[in-house]
XYZ file of C-alpha atoms in Angstrom:
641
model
C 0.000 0.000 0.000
C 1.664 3.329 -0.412
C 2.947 5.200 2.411
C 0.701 8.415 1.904
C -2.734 5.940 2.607
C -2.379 5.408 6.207
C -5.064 4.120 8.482
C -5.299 7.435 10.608
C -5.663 9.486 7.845
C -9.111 7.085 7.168
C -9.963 6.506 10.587
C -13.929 6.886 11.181
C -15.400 7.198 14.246
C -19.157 5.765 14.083
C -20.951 7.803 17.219
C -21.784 10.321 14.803
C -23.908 9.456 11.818
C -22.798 9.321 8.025
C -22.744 12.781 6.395
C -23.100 15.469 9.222
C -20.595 17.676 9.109
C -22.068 20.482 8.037
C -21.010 23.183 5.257
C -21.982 26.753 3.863
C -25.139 26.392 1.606
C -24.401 29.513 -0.300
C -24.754 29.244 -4.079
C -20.812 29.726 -4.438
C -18.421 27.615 -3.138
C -16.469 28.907 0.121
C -14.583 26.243 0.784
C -11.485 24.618 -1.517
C -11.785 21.312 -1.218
C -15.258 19.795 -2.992
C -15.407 16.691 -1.409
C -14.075 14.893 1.909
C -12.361 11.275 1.572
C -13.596 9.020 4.541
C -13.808 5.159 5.157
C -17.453 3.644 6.606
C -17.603 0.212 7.939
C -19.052 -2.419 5.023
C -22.868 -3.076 7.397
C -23.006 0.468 8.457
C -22.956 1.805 4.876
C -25.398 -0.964 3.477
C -27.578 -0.589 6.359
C -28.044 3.130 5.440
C -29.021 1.614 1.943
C -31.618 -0.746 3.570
C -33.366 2.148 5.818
C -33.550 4.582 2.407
C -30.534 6.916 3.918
C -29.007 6.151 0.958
C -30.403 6.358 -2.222
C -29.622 6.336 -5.947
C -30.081 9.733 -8.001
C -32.826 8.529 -10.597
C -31.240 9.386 -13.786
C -29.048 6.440 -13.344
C -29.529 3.680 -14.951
C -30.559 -0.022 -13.221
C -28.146 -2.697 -11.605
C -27.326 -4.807 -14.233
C -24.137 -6.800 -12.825
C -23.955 -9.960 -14.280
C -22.792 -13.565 -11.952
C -18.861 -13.419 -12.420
C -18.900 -9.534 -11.754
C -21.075 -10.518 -8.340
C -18.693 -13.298 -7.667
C -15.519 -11.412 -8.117
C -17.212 -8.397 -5.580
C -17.414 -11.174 -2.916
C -14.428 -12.909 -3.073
C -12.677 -9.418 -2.896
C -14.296 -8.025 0.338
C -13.549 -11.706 1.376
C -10.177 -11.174 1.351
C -10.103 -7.715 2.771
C -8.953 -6.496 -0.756
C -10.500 -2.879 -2.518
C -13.200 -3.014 -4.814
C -13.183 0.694 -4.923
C -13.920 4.062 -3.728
C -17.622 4.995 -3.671
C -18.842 8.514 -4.307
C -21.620 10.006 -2.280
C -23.087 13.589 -3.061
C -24.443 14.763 0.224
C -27.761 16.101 0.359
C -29.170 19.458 1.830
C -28.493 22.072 -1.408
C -31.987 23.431 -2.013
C -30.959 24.489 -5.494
C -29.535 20.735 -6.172
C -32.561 19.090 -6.442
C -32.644 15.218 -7.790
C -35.234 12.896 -8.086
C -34.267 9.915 -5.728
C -35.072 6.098 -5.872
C -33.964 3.093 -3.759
C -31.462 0.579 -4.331
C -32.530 -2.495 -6.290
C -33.743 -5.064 -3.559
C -34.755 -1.951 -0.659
C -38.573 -2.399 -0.251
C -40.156 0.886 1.761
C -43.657 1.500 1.812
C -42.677 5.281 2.914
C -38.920 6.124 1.720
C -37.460 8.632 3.728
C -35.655 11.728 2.527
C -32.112 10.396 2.075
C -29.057 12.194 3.355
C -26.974 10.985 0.519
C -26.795 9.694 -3.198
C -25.067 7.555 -4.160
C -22.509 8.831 -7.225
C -20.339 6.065 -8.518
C -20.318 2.734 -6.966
C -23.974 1.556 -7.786
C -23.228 -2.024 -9.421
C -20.448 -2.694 -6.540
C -23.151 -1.289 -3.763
C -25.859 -3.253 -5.197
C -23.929 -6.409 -5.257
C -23.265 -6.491 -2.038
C -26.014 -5.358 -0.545
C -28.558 -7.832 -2.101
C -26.021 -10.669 -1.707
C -25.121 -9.662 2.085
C -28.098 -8.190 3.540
C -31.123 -7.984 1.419
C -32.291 -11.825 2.832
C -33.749 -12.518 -0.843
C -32.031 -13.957 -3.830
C -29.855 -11.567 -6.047
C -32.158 -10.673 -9.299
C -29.629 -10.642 -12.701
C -31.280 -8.916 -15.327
C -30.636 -10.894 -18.809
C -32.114 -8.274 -21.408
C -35.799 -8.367 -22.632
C -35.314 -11.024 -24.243
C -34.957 -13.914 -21.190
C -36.128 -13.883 -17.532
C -34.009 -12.649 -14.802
C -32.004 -14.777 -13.007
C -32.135 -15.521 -9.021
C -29.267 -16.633 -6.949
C -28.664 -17.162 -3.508
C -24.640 -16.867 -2.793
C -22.471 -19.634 -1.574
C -19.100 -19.769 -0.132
C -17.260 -23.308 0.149
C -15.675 -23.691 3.308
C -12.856 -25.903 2.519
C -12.184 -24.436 -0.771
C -12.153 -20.827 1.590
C -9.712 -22.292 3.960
C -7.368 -23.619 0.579
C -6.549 -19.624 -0.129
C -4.394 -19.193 -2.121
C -3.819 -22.505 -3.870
C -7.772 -22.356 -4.360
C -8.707 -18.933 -6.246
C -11.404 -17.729 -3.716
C -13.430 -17.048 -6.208
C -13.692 -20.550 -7.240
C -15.174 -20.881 -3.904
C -18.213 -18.722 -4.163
C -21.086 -19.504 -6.706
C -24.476 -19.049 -6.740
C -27.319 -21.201 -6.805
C -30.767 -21.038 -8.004
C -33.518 -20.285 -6.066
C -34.847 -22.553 -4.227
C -31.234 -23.526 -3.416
C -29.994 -25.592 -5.740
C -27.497 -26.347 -8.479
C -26.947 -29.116 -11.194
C -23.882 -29.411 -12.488
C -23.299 -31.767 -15.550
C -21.473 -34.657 -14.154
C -21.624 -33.967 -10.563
C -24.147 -34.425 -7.643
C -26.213 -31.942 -7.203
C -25.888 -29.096 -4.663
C -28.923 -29.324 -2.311
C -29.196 -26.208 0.131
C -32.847 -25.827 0.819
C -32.240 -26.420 4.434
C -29.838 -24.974 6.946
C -29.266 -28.622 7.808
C -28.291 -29.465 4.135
C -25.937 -26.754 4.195
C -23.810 -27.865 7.226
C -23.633 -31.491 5.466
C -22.419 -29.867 2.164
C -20.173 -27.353 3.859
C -21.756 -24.412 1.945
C -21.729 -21.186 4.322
C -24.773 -18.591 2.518
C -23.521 -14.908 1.729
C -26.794 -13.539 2.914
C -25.711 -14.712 6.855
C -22.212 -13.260 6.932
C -23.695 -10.464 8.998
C -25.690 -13.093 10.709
C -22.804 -15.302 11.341
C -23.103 -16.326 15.166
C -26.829 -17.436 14.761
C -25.570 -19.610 12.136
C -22.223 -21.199 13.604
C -24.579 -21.572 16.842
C -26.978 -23.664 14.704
C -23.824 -25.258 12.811
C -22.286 -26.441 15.864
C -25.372 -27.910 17.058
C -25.903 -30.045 13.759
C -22.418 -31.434 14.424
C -22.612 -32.181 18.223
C -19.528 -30.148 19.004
C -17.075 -32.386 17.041
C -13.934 -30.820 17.743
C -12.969 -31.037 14.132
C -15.915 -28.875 12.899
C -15.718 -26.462 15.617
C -11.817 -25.771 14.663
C -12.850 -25.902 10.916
C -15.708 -23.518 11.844
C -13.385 -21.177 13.906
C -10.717 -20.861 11.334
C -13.536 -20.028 8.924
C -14.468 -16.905 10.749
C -10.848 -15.643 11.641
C -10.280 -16.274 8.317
C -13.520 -15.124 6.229
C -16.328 -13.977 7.823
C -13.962 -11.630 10.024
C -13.100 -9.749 6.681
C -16.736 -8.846 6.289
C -17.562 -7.846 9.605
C -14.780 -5.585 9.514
C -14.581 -4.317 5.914
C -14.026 -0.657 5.624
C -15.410 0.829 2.544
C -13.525 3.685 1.325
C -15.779 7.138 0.346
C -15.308 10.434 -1.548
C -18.354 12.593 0.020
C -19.356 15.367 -2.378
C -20.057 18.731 -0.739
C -23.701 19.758 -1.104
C -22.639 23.248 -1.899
C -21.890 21.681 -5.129
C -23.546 23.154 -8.204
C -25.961 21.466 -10.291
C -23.477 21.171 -13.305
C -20.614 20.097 -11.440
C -22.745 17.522 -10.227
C -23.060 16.429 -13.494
C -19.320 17.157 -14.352
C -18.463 14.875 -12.336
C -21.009 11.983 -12.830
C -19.935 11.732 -16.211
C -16.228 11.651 -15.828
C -16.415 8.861 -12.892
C -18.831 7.306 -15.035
C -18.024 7.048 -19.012
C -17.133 3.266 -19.286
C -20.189 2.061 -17.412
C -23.260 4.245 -18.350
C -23.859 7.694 -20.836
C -25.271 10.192 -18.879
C -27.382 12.615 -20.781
C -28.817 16.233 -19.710
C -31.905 15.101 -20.493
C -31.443 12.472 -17.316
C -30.254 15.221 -15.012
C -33.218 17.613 -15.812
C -35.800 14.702 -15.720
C -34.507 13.916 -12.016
C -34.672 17.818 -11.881
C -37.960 18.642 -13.053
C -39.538 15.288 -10.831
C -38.795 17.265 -7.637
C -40.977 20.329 -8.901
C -43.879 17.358 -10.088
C -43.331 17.743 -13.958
C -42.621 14.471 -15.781
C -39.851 15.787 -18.730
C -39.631 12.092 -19.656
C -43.457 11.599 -20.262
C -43.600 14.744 -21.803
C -40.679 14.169 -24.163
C -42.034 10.785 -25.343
C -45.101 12.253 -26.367
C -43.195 15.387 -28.573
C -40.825 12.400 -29.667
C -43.969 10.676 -31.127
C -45.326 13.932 -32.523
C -41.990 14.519 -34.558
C -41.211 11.108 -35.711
C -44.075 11.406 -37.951
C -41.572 13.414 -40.183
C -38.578 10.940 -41.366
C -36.081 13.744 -41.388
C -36.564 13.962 -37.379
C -36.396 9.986 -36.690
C -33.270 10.146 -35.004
C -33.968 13.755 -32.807
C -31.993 12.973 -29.540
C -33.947 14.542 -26.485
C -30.520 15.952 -25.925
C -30.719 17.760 -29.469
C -34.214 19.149 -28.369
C -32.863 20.700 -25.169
C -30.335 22.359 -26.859
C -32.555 23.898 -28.963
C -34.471 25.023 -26.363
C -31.232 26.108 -24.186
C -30.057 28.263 -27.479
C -33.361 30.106 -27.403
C -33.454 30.834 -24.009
C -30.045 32.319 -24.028
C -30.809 34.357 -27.168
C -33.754 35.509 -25.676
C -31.773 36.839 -22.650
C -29.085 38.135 -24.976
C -31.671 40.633 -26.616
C -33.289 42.075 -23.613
C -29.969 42.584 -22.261
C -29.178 44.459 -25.585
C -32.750 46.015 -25.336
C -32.403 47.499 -22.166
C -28.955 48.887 -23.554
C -26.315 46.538 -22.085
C -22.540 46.962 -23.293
C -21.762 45.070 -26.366
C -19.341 43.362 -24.415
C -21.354 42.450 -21.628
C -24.402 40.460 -23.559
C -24.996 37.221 -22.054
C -23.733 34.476 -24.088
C -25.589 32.347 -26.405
C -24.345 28.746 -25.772
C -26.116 25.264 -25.352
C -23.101 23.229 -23.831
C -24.401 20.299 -21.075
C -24.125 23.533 -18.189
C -26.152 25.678 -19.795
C -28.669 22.791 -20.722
C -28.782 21.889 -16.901
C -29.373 25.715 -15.960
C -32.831 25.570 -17.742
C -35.263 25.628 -15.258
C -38.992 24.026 -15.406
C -40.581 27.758 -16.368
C -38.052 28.458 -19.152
C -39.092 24.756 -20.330
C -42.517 25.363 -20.369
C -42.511 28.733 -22.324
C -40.886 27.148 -24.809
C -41.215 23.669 -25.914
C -44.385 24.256 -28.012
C -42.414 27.145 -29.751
C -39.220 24.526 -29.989
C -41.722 21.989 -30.890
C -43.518 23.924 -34.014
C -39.938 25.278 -35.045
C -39.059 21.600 -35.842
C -42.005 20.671 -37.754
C -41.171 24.230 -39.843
C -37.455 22.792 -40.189
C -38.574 19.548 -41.160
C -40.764 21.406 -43.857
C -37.635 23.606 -45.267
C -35.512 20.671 -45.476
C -37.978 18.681 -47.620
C -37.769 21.194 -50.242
C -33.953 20.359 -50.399
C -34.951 16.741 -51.005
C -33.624 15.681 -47.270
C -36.377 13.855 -46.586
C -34.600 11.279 -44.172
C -32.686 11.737 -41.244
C -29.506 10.142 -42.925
C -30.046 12.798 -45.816
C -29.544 15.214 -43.032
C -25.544 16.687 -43.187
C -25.337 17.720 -39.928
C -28.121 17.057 -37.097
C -26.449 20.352 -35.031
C -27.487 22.213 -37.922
C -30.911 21.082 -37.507
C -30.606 22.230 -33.695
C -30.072 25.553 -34.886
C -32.616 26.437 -37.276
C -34.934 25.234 -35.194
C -34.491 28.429 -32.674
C -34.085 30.836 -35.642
C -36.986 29.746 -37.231
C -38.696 30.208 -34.318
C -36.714 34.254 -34.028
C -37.873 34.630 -37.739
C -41.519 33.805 -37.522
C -43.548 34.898 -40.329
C -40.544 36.567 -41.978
C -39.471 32.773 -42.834
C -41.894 32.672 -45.668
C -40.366 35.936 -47.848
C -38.630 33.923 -50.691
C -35.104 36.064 -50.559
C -34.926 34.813 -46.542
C -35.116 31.326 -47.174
C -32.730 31.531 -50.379
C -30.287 33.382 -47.525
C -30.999 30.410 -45.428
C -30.238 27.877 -48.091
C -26.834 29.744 -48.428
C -25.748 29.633 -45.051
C -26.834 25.837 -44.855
C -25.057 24.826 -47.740
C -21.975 26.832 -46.804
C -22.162 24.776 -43.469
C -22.294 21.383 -44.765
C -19.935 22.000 -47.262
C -17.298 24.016 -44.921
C -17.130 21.182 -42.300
C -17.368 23.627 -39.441
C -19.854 21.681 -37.689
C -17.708 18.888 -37.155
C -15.622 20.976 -35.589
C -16.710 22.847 -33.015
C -20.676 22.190 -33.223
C -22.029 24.118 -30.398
C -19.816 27.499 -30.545
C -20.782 27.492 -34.471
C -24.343 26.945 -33.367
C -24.496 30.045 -31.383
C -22.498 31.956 -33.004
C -24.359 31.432 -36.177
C -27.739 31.834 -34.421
C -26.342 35.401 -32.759
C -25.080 36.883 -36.697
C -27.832 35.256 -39.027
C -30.331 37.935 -38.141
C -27.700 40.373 -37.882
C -27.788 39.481 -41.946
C -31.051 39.607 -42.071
C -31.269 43.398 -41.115
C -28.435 44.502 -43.271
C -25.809 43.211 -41.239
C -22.422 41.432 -41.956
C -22.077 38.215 -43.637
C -22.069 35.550 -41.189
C -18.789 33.572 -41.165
C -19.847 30.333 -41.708
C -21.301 31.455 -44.884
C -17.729 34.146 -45.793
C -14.947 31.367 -44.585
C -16.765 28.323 -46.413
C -14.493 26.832 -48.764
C -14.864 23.860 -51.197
C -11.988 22.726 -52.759
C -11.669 20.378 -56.097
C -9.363 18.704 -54.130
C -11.754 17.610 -51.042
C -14.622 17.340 -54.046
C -13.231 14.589 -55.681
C -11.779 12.816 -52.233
C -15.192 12.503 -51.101
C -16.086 9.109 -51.125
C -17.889 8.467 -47.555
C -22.018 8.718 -47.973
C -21.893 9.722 -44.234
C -20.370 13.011 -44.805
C -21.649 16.221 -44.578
C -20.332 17.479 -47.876
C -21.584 14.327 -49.735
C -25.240 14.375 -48.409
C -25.410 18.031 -49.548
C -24.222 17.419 -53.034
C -26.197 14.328 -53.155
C -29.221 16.335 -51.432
C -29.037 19.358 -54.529
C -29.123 16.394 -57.348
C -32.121 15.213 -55.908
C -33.608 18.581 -55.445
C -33.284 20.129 -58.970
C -34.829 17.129 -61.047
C -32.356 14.185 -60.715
C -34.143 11.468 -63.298
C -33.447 7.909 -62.071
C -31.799 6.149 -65.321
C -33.882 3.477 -65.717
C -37.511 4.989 -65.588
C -37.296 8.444 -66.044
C -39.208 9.317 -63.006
C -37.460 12.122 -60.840
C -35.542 10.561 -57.776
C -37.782 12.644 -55.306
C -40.959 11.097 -56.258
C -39.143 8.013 -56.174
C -37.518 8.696 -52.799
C -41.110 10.403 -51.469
C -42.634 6.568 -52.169
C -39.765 5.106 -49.874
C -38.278 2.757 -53.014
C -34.768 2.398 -51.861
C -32.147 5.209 -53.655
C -28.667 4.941 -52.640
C -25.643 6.421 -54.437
C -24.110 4.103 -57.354
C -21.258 4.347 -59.535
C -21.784 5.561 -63.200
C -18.586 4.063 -64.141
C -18.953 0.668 -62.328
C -16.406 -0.608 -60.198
C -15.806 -3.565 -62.088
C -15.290 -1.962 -65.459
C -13.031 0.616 -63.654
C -10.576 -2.216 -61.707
C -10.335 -3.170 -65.548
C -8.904 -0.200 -66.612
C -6.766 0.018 -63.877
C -8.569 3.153 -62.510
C -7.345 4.197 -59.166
C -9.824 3.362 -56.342
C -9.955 6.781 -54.941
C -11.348 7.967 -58.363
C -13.651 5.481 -59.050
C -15.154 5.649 -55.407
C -15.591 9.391 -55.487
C -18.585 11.105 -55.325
C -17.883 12.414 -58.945
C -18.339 8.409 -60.084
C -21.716 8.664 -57.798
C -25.115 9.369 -57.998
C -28.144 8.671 -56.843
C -30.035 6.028 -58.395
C -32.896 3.048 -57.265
C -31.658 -0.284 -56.274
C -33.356 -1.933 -59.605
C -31.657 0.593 -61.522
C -28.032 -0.295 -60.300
C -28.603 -4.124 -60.778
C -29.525 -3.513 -64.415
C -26.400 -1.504 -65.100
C -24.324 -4.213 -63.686
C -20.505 -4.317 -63.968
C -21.252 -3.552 -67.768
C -19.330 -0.270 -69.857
C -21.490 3.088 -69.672
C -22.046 2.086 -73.207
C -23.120 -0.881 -73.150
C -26.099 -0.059 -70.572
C -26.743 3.555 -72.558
C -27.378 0.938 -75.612
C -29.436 -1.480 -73.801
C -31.579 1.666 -72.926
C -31.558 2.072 -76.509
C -32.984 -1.307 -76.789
C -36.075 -1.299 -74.940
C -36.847 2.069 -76.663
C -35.854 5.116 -75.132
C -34.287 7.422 -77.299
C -30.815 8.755 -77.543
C -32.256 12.492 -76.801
C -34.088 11.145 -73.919
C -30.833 9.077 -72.741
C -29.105 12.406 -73.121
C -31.969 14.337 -70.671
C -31.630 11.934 -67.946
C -27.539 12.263 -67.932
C -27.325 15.458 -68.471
C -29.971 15.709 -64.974
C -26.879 14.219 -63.203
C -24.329 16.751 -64.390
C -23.227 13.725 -66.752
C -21.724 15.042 -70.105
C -23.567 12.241 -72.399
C -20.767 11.884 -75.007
C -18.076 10.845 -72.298
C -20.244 7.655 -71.135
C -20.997 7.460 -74.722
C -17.436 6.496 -75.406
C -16.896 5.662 -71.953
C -14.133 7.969 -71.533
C -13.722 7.756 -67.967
C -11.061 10.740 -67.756
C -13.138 13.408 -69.545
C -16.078 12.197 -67.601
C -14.188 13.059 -64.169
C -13.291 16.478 -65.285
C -16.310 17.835 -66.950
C -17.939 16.015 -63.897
C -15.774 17.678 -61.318
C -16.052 21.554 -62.674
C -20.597 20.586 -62.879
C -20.767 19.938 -59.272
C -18.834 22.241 -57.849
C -20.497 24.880 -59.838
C -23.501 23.454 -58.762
C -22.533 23.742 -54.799
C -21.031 27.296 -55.633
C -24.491 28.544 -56.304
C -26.297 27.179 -53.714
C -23.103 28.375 -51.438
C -23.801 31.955 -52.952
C -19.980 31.830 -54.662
C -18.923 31.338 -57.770
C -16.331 28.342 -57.663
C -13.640 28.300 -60.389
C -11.883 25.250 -61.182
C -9.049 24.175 -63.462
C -7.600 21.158 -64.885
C -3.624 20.394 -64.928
C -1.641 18.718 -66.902
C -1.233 14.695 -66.041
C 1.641 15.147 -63.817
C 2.715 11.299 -64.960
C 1.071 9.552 -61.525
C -1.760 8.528 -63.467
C -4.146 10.525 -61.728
C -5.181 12.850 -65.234
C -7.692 15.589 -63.605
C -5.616 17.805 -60.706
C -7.928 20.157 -58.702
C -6.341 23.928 -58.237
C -7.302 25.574 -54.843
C -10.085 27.522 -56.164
C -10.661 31.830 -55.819
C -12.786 34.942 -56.633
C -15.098 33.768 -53.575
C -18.046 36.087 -52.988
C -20.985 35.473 -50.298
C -23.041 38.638 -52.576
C -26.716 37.636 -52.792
């Protein structure tokens, strides 16, 4: 052990109950130190869990420990070994609120207000406390799919007493319960009877605490013989001493503590084992003033699923919206009532200012929030983003949704909504949102109506840049560049090859459209086209499922002629190509190189105008690495609209 954790520094002193030192309730810290580092005795700090003292903070999810996890807890405090610090936020902060709930296996009619939460350290808590002292069989949760489990806890006493050429935790197992446990090719254990456990020399978990009623009854069964009593004896010096004894060590979290450090610190001690959310923290929140956030969210989750584009809303993304009004909101006032330029409240929708909304903010405006989806979800299906994987970035979505709701009935003037095309093209083309998502957020939602009333261009929309460089490298359908492009083709009359029809209708009556090659991949590994080419978004477009199986693996002009066969014309051919930014005559001849180029320069004048810039590309001379078609870094950008 190392020689700064000594056993004064620990030491505990009982006569005074868990948690009572007492500290300044002010909103602002006073004190340094956040927390206090303590040691409680194993029964003291489960007993607290058994009488309610101790509770769980309900935005934590369930015990869900499975048998070698339970096993491995036990042996551990067996052998006087760690299994942990616990963390324990004290209670008493009337501006910390959080919904509590009991322990898995604690059964109060009446709960009592608890005195402490527990932190970190539920699954080990748990464990032990439905194995030690709950006196019914541990539940194991197996998914939806199966039945729980239920096992009483065993400890071999010989197999105990073997430590350490006998790993002790080959000497605890479980057994079903009513007691008992089949193993293939052994006897079966039989402990349905206190009597049937002194024959089998099993020694249950659930009566370490219990231990002298049991050795009483133990000794009796085995009229004194000297060699039980001495096997007996050894076994509590050994084992059951470790238990009775076990100190449990404690980091106790000063109630002082603000709401978001709360959460701050949840989240750090807890990222392996669970995702805490805001939306967790504020349900827990909101329960103490009577308002169910998670019934009320299910039922706006419902309402909004009915539009595909919002099938994957987090409730986290819907807080954020709301956050990001309420912030702007407070920003203007302040700027109303003539506040200092420099002293405007911020506009931000990070997890602290999420957990600073309070239930009356909520309330005034999640219908607002609410409606200013459904309008987003409206806007974006006249880009042809009718699905939620259409969508390039969901934090743009989190956005609009507050400035629609700024904008109001000014949303439906034609040359707004062309301005907010720009700036969500320039977005999902520029990649800032994968960058720093919620400073962009705000930042954009503070200086978009700023534009609006004559003001500066935004900078998303003045520093986007799309080079024919990144163009051509695209190749992933999951990025925010890709969608976009793929999102415009659809949008401005896209004809799928095969029947003409326009790949919105098509996509409108949910047929499946994905983005093929034009040059297939076969043809191209022929020719000894590099990959990166081939896969790039300039060999893509979107296209039905049927569509792609009849071009097959064959030449661009061998499936133009076999259109040619079943008797569409060569001007109609031409139409449909031409409403993928396909130069006809290159598939034609199924010049692959020419294809790329005139390709290339179509899109990118095609993103340029919905970016509000005019995009100038160039083609180099084959530099000899076989790559024919070099991008130049582009200029002469202008946001002018």
């Amino acid at each position: 052990m190392p020689h700064w954790v000594t056993e004064e520094r620990f030491r505990v002193v009982r006569s005074t109950p868990l948690l009572l030192p007492t500290f300044s309730t002010n909103k602002g810290m006073t004190s340094i130190s956040t927390f206090d580092i303590t040691k409680e005795p194993l029964l003291d700090l489960l007993q607290d869990i058994k009488q309610g003292k101790i509770q769980l903070v309900d935005f934590q999810r369930s015990w869900c420990w499975d048998e070698e996890r339970i096993e491995r807890v036990i042996a551990s405090v067996s052998l006087g070994f760690p299994v942990g610090a616990v963390m324990l936020l004290q209670q008493g902060n009337s501006d910390v609120k959080f919904k509590p709930r009991l322990v898995e296996g604690v059964a109060l009619d009446q709960p009592p207000t608890p005195t402490a939460l527990i932190l970190d350290g539920q699954q080990r808590l748990t464990s032990l406390f439905m194995s030690l002292l709950s006196n019914q069989p541990v539940w194991i949760d197996q998914g939806k799919r199966y039945p729980p489990l239920q096992r009483w806890y065993y400890i071999d006493i010989l197999k105990a007493l073997d430590y350490p050429h006998t790993d002790r935790r080959d000497a605890i197992f479980g057994l079903t319960a009513n007691r008992m446990l089949h193993r293939l090719g052994e006897a079966a254990l039989n402990c349905s009877t206190p009597e049937k456990e002194f024959e089998s020399g099993l020694f249950p978990v659930s009566q370490v605490f219990n231990f002298s009623q049991w050795r009483s009854q133990y000794c009796q069964y085995w009229n004194y013989d000297r060699q039980k009593l001495a096997l007996i004896e050894q076994f509590e010096a050994t084992v059951i001493k470790k238990f009775e004894h076990y100190q449990m060590g404690l980091f106790v979290l000063k109630s002082e503590l603000p709401k978001e450090a709360v959460c701050y610190i949840f989240e750090e001690n807890n990222k392996r084992q669970s995702e805490l959310t805001h939306f967790d923290l504020l349900t827990s929140a909101f329960a103490a003033s009577e308002f169910d956030l998670r019934q009320d969210w299910t039922q706006r989750e419902q309402r909004l699923a009915t539009h595909r584009v919002l099938r994957l809303l987090k409730a986290t993304d819907f807080l954020q919206a709301i956050a990001l009004m309420v912030n702007y909101q407070r920003r203007t006032e302040a700027l109303n009532q003539g506040s200092d330029t420099d002293r405007l409240p911020a506009v931000v929708c990070n997890y602290q200012d999420v957990l600073r909304l309070d239930l009356s903010q909520y309330q005034r405006w999640v219908e607002p929030i609410t409606q200013g989806f459904e309008a987003v979800a409206r806007f974006l299906h006249t880009q042809a983003i009718f699905d939620a994987d259409d969508l390039p970035y969901p934090m743009q979505l989190v956005v609009m949704v507050p400035l629609f709701v700024i904008l109001g009935e000014t949303l439906k003037l034609d040359w707004v909504r062309q301005r907010i095309e720009q700036w969500f093209y320039c977005g999902a083309a520029s990649g800032i949102y994968s960058r720093s998502r919620q400073s962009t957020a705000a930042k954009d939602l503070i200086e978009i109506p700023q534009w609006l009333n004559g003001g500066e261009v935004p900078a998303t929309i003045q520093e986007a840049e799309l080079f024919a460089a990144r163009l051509q490298n695209l190749v992933s359908s999951q990025g925010a560049a890709y969608r976009a492009i793929t999102a415009l083709l659809r949008r401005d009359g896209a004809l799928d090859f095969l029947s003409g029809e326009p790949i919105t209708a098509v996509r409108y009556f949910q047929q499946r459209i994905e983005n093929h090659h034009i040059f297939s991949m076969e043809w191209c590994k022929q020719q000894k086209i590099p990959r990166w080419r081939y896969n790039s978004i300039v060999n893509k477009t979107p296209l039905t499922a049927k569509t792609n199986k009849f071009l097959g693996g064959k030449a661009p002009s061998a499936y133009l002629a076999k259109l040619e066969e079943q008797g569409m014309s060569r001007q109609r051919i031409d139409e449909i190509l031409r409403s993928h930014l396909i130069e006809p005559t290159t598939l034609h001849n199924d010049d692959f190189d020419a294809f790329f180029e005139a390709r290339t320069q179509a899109l990118l004048s095609k993103m340029g105008r919905a970016m509000g810039k005019g995009l100038v590309g160039e083609s180099l001379l084959e530099n000899g690495n076989g790559n024919g078609f070099h991008p130049k870094i582009f200029t002469d950008y202008q946001a002018g609209r």
